[in-house]
Every structure is written in C-alpha cells, then in structure tokens.
Coordinates of C-alpha atoms and ligand atoms in Angstrom, one line a residue:
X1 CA -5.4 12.2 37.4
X2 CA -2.6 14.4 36.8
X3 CA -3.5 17.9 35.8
X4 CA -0.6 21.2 34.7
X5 CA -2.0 24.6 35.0
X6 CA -2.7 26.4 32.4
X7 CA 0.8 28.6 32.9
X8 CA 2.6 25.8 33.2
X9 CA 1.5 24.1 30.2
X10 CA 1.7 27.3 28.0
X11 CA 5.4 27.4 29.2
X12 CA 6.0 23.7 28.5
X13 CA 3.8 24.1 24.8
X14 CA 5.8 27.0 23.7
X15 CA 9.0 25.7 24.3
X16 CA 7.5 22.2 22.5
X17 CA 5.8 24.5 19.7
X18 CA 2.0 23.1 20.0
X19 CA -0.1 24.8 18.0
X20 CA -3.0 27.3 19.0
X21 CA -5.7 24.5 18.6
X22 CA -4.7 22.3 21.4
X23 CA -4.4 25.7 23.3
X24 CA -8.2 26.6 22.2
X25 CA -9.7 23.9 24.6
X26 CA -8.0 25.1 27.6
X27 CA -10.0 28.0 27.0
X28 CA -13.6 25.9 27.8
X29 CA -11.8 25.5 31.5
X30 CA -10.7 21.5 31.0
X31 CA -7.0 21.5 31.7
X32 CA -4.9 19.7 29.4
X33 CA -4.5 15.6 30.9
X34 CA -0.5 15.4 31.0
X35 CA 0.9 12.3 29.1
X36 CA -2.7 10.8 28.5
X37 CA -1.6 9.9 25.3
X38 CA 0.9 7.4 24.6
X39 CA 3.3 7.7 21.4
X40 CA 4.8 4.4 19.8
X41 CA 7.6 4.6 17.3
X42 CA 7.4 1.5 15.2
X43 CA 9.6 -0.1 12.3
X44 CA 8.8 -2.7 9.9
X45 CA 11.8 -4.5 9.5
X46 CA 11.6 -6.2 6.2
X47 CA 14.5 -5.9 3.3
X48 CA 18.3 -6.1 3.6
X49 CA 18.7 -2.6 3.7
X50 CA 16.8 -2.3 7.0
X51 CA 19.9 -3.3 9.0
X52 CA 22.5 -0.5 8.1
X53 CA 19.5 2.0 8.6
X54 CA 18.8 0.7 12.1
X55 CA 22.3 1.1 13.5
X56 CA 21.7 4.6 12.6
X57 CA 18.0 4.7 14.0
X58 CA 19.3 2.8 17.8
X59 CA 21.6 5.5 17.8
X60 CA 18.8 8.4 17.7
X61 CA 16.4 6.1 19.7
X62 CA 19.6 6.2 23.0
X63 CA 20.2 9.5 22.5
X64 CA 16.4 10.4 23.0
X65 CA 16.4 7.1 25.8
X66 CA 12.9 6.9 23.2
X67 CA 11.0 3.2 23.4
X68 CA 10.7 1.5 19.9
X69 CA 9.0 -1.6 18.9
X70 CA 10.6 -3.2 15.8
X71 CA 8.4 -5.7 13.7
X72 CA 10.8 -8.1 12.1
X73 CA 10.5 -10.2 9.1
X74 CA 11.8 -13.8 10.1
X75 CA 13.8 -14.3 6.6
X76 CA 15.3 -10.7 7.1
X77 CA 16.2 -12.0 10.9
X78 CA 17.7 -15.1 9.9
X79 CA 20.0 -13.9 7.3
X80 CA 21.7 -11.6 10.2
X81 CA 21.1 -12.8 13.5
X82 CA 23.9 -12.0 15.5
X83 CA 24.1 -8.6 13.7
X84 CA 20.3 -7.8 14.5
X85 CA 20.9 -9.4 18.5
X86 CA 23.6 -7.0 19.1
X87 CA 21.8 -4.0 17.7
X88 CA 18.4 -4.6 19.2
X89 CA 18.7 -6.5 22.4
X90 CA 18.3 -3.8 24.8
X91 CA 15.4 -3.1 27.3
X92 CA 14.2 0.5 25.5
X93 CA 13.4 -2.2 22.4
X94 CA 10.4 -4.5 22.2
X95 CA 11.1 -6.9 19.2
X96 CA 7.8 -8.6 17.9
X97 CA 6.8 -10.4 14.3
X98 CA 6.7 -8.7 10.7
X99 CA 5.8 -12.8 9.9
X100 CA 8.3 -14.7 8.4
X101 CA 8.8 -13.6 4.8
X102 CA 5.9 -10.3 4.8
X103 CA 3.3 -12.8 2.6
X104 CA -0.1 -11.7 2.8
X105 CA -2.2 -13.2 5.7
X106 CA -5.0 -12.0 4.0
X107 CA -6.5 -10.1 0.6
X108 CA -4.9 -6.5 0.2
X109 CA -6.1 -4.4 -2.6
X110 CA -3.0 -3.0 -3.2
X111 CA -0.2 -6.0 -2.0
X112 CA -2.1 -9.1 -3.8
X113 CA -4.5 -11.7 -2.5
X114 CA -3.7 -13.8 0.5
X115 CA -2.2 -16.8 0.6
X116 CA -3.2 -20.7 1.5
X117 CA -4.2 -21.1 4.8
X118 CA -0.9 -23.6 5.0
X119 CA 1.6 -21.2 4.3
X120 CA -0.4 -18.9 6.6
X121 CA 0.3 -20.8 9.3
X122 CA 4.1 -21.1 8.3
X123 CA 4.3 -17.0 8.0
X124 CA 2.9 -16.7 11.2
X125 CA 4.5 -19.3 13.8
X126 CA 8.0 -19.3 12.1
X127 CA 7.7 -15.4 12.5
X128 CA 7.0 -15.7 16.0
X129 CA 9.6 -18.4 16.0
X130 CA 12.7 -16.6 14.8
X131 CA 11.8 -13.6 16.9
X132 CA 12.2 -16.2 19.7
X133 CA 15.8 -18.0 19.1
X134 CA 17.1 -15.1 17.8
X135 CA 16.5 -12.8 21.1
X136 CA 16.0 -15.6 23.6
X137 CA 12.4 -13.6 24.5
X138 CA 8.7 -14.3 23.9
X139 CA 7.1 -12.4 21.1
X140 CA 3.8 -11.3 22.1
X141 CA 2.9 -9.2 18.8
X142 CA 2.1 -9.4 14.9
X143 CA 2.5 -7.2 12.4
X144 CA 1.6 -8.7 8.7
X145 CA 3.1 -7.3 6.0
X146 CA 1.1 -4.5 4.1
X147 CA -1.8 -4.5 6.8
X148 CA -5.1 -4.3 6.0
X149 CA -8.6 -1.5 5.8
X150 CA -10.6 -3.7 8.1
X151 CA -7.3 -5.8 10.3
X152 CA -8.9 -9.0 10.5
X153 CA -12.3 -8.4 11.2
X154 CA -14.3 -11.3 9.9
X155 CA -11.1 -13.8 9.6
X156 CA -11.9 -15.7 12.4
X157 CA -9.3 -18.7 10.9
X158 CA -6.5 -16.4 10.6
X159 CA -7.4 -15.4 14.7
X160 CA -7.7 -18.9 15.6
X161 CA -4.0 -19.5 14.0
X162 CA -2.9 -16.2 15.7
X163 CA -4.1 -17.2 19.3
X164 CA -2.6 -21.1 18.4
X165 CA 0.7 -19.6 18.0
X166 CA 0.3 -17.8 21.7
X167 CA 0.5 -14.4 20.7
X168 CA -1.4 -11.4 22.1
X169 CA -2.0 -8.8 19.8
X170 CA -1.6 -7.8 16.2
X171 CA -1.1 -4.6 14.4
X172 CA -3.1 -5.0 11.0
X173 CA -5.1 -2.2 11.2
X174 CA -2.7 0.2 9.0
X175 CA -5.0 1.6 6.2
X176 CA -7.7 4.2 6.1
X177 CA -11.0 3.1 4.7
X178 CA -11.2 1.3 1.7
X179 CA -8.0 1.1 1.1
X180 CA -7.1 4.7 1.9
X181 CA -4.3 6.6 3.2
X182 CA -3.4 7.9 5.6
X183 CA -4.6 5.1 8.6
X184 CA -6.8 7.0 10.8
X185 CA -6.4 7.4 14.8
X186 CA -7.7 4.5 15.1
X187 CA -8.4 2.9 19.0
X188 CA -7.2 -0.5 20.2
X189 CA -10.1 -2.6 19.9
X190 CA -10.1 -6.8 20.7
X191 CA -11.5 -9.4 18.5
X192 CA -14.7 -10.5 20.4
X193 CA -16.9 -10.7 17.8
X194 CA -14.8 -13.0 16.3
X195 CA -14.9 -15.2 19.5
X196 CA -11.2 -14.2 20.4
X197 CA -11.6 -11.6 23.1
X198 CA -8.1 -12.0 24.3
X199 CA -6.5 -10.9 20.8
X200 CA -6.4 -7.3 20.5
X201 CA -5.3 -5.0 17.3
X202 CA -3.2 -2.0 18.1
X203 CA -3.8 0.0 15.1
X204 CA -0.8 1.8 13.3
X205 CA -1.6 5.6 12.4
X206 CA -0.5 8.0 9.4
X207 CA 1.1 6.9 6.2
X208 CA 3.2 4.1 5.4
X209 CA 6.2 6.6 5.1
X210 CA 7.6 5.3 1.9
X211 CA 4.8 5.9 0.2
X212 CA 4.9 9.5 0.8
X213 CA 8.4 9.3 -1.1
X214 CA 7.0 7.5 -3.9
X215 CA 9.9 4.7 -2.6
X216 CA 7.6 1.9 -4.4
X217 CA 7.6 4.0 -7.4
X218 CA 4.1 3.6 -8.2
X219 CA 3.9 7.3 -9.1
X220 CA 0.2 8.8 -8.9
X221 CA -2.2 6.3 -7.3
X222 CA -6.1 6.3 -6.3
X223 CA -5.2 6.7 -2.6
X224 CA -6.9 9.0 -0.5
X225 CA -10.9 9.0 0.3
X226 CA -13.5 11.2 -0.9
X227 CA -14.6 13.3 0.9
X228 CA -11.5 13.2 3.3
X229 CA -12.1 12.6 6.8
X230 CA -9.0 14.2 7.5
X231 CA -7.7 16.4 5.1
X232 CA -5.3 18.2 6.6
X233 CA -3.1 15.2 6.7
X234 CA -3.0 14.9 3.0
X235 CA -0.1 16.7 1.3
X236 CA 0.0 17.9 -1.4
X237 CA 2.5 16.4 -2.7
X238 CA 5.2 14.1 -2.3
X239 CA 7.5 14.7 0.8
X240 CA 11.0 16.6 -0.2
X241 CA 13.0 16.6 3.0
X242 CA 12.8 15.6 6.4
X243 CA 11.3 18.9 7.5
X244 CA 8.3 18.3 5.1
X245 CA 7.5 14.2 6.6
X246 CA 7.7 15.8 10.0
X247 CA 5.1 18.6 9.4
X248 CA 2.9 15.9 8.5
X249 CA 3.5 13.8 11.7
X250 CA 2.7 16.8 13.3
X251 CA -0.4 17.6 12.5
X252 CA -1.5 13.3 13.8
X253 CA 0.7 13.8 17.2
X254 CA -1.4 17.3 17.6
X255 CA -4.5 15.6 16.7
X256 CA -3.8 12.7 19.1
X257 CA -3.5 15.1 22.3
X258 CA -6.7 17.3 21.0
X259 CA -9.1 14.2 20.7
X260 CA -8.0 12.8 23.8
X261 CA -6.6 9.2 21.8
X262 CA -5.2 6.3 24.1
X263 CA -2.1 6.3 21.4
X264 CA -0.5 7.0 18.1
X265 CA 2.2 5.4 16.1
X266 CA 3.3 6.1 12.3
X267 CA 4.4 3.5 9.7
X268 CA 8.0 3.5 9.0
X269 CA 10.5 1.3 7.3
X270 CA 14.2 1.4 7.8
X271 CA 15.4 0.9 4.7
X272 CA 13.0 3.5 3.4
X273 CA 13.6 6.1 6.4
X274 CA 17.1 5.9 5.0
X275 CA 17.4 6.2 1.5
X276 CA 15.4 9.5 2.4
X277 CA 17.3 11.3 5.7
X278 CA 20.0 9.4 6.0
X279 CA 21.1 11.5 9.0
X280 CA 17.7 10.4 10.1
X281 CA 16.8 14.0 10.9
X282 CA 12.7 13.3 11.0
X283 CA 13.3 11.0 14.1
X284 CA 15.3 13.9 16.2
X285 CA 12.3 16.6 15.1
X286 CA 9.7 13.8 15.7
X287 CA 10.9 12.9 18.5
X288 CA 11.6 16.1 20.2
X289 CA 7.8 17.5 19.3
X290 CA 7.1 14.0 20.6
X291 CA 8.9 15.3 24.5
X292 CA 7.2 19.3 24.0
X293 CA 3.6 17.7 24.0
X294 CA 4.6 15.3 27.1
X295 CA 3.2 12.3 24.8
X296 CA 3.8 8.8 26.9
X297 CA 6.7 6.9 24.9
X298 CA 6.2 3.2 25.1
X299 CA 6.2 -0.1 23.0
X300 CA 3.2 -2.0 21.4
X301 CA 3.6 -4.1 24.1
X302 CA 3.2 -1.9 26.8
X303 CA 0.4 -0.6 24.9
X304 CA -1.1 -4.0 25.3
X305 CA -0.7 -4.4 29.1
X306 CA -2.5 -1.7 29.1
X307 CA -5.4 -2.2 27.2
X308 CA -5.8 -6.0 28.3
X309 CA -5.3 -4.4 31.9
X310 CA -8.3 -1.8 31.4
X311 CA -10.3 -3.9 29.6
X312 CA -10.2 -6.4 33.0
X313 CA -10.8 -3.7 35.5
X314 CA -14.1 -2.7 33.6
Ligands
LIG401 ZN1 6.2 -4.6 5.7

C-alpha cells in the first residue's frame, strides 16, 4: 500500500483545493491511501445532439489524457457510424451499450413500465451488437436507459438475457432509493442471489445531470428522500453555470476519498452537457479537482477487471 505523508499530501491537497474534512482524518494518525479511489467519467449517448457535443467533450477528455466510458444507444450509433468511429476509437475510450433504442428493460417510476420480454431481448443484443460492427471490439457493458432504484435485483430473466448476450456487467443502479435523486455512492456488487455471480452492477453516482437543468422540463418534481441521507448534495436549486454543477460534483468526489469508496462516476449526457456549457467548462473544473485529490481515472471496464479480479482472489 502506497501511503504520502502528511506534508506531502497537504502540499498536493492545497494546490487540488480538498476541503478541511478529508484533512480532519489525517488528524486520527491514518494517512490518506493515494489513488485508492477510482473516478469514472461516463456519457449516455442517446439523442442526435450527442454527437456535435462529443467532438467537443474528446477534445477536453485528450487534453486531460482522462479515460471515459461512453454508453451508446444502438439507433443513435447506426445513424452515424463512421462519424462516431472516428471520434471515439481510441484506447483512453471504452465504448459499451446504452441498448439499442434507450426502451425500458424494466419498470421505472419516472421513464414508464418496461417492455415485453421480446423486444427486451432485441434492446439488449442489437445494443451490444452495433457497439460491435461499428468499433470492430467486444462490448462487455450495459447501461439501460433511465436506470433503475434497485438495478435488477430480483429480474433474474432480464440477467439470464444479459449473460446470453455475453456481456459482463451492467450499470442500472443510477437512482437513490425509491426513486430518489441523487444515486448514492453506491459499491459494485454482483448478481449472486440471482444465480448470476459473474454479472456484476457498477453503480453510477450523483444526478442525472440534465435533470439538475430542468433539460426534461418537468419543472418541480417529488425527487429527493425524506429524511435525506445525504443532504448536502441537494441544491437548492436548479444549476445556473458550470461553476454551480461542479460544486456539487465536488462535494461526491470529496465524499468518495473520505469514506474510502472503490469508485465514483456521475450521470451525464452529451447533448445535455452541451446545451448548458457549451465550452464544456464543468469537465476542465471536474476534471482538474479530479487530478488535486489523485482520484484513479479509469473506464467501467477496468472497473470491472477489477472487481471480478478481487472477488477471485478472496
Ligand atoms: Zn439514457
């Protein structure tokens, strides 16, 4: 284990601008782990305005040499694939599933009921399938569209047409509970009780961003829990500037590091990141508070050799 002292670390922190709570536990004599923590920066790919706001995204993401996994709708794929190969091919870039045209694998209180088992099937291997031809790679990873509170605890059919269709993990844990924002840190955790130990969900964290922006225009809704578990990461209000969504991510990357979590990784959309900031601002503050606290950068997949790795060693 890789451990800073505590002067280098209040050298590295100050120039990264970590606040005095992470500080406060060097105090009981631990250290502070170095890169413990891994950080994933994740896009659902999903609506024809996603592609314009990705050229300007891969442009931040080489600047920063920063890892991204992009979750890609098939449909959205299909209608530009040459434009989305050229843009995303590139080793910093894991490319996995948004399923093929974002229906709902199953019930969402907000996004509508799920859909017939059938056209399940269909969302999910000509997701995977797309992902394939279009980048000439496997794709190992699942985000459905919306996510749900639970992922899919208790849909063992849904796992069993997950696992068919050979891929490894899913991201579908992207809500708070019952239905609550923001997503909590949640762990990776695998499907065993299900009878699919080899599937694993790699939870998302935070807000879906473009809700934050009232970018669905649903205006006031009955979103966040009572009582909050975490209430500092509910603002007041909606987000202004970029300056205001990154304070916010903030206070989950600082949490991450204090409670010691394996990862964490926000909800974003292109299209939505760019109606928004379209000098995609949030991603250079992120992304440098991302480098002060020495988070990990890696993809979901990575994330998943890792877990699946761990899990066989124990
Ligand atoms: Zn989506």
């Amino acid at each position: 284990m890789h451990r800073i002292s505590r002067r280098e670390f209040v050298k590295g922190t100050i120039a990264g601008g970590i606040g005095a709570a992470v500080l406060g536990g060097l105090t009981k004599g631990q250290g502070v782990r170095k890169a413990k923590t891994r950080y994933i920066a994740a896009y659902d790919t999903e609506s024809p305005g996603c592609l314009a706001a990705c050229r300007k995204i891969v442009e931040v993401h080489k600047r920063f040499e920063m890892p991204a996994t992009f979750f890609v709708v098939g449909r959205v794929l299909d209608a530009n694939p040459a434009e989305y190969r050229k843009l995303l091919d590139d080793p910093l870039f894991e490319i996995a599933s948004h399923t093929y045209s974002h229906r709902m694998l199953r019930d969402n209180d907000f996004c509508g009921p799920a859909i017939s088992m059938e056209e399940r099937r269909k969302e999910i291997f000509k997701g995977k399938e797309a992902v394939e031809r279009v980048f000439k790679r496997p794709c190992v990873g699942l985000r459905p569209g919306c996510g749900f509170d639970n992922g899919f605890r208790g849909e063992p059919k849904v796992l069993a047409l997950i696992k068919e269709a050979g891929l490894q993990y899913v991201s579908s844990l992207l809500w708070g509970p019952d239905y609550s924002m923001p997503a909590l840190l949640r762990e990776p955790f695998n499907y065993k009780a299900e009878g699919y130990p080899e599937i694993w969900e790699l939870p998302g964290h935070g807000w879906h961003e473009n809700l934050l922006k009232d970018h669905n225009r649903w205006g006031p809704r009955r979103l966040t829990l009572w009582p909050p578990p975490f209430p500092e990461a509910i603002p007041e209000d909606f987000c202004k500037n970029a300056e205001d969504e990154f304070e916010l991510n903030r206070v989950f990357l600082d949490k991450a590091i204090e409670t010691d979590k394996p990862f964490v990784s926000f909800i974003w959309h292109p299209w939505s990141l760019a109606k928004f900031d379209p000098d995609m601002k949030m991603l250079e503050l992120t992304f440098s508070h991302v480098r002060g606290l020495g988070l990990k950068p890696c993809t979901y997949a990575q994330l998943y050799e890792f877990v699946s790795d761990t899990d066989k060693s124990t």
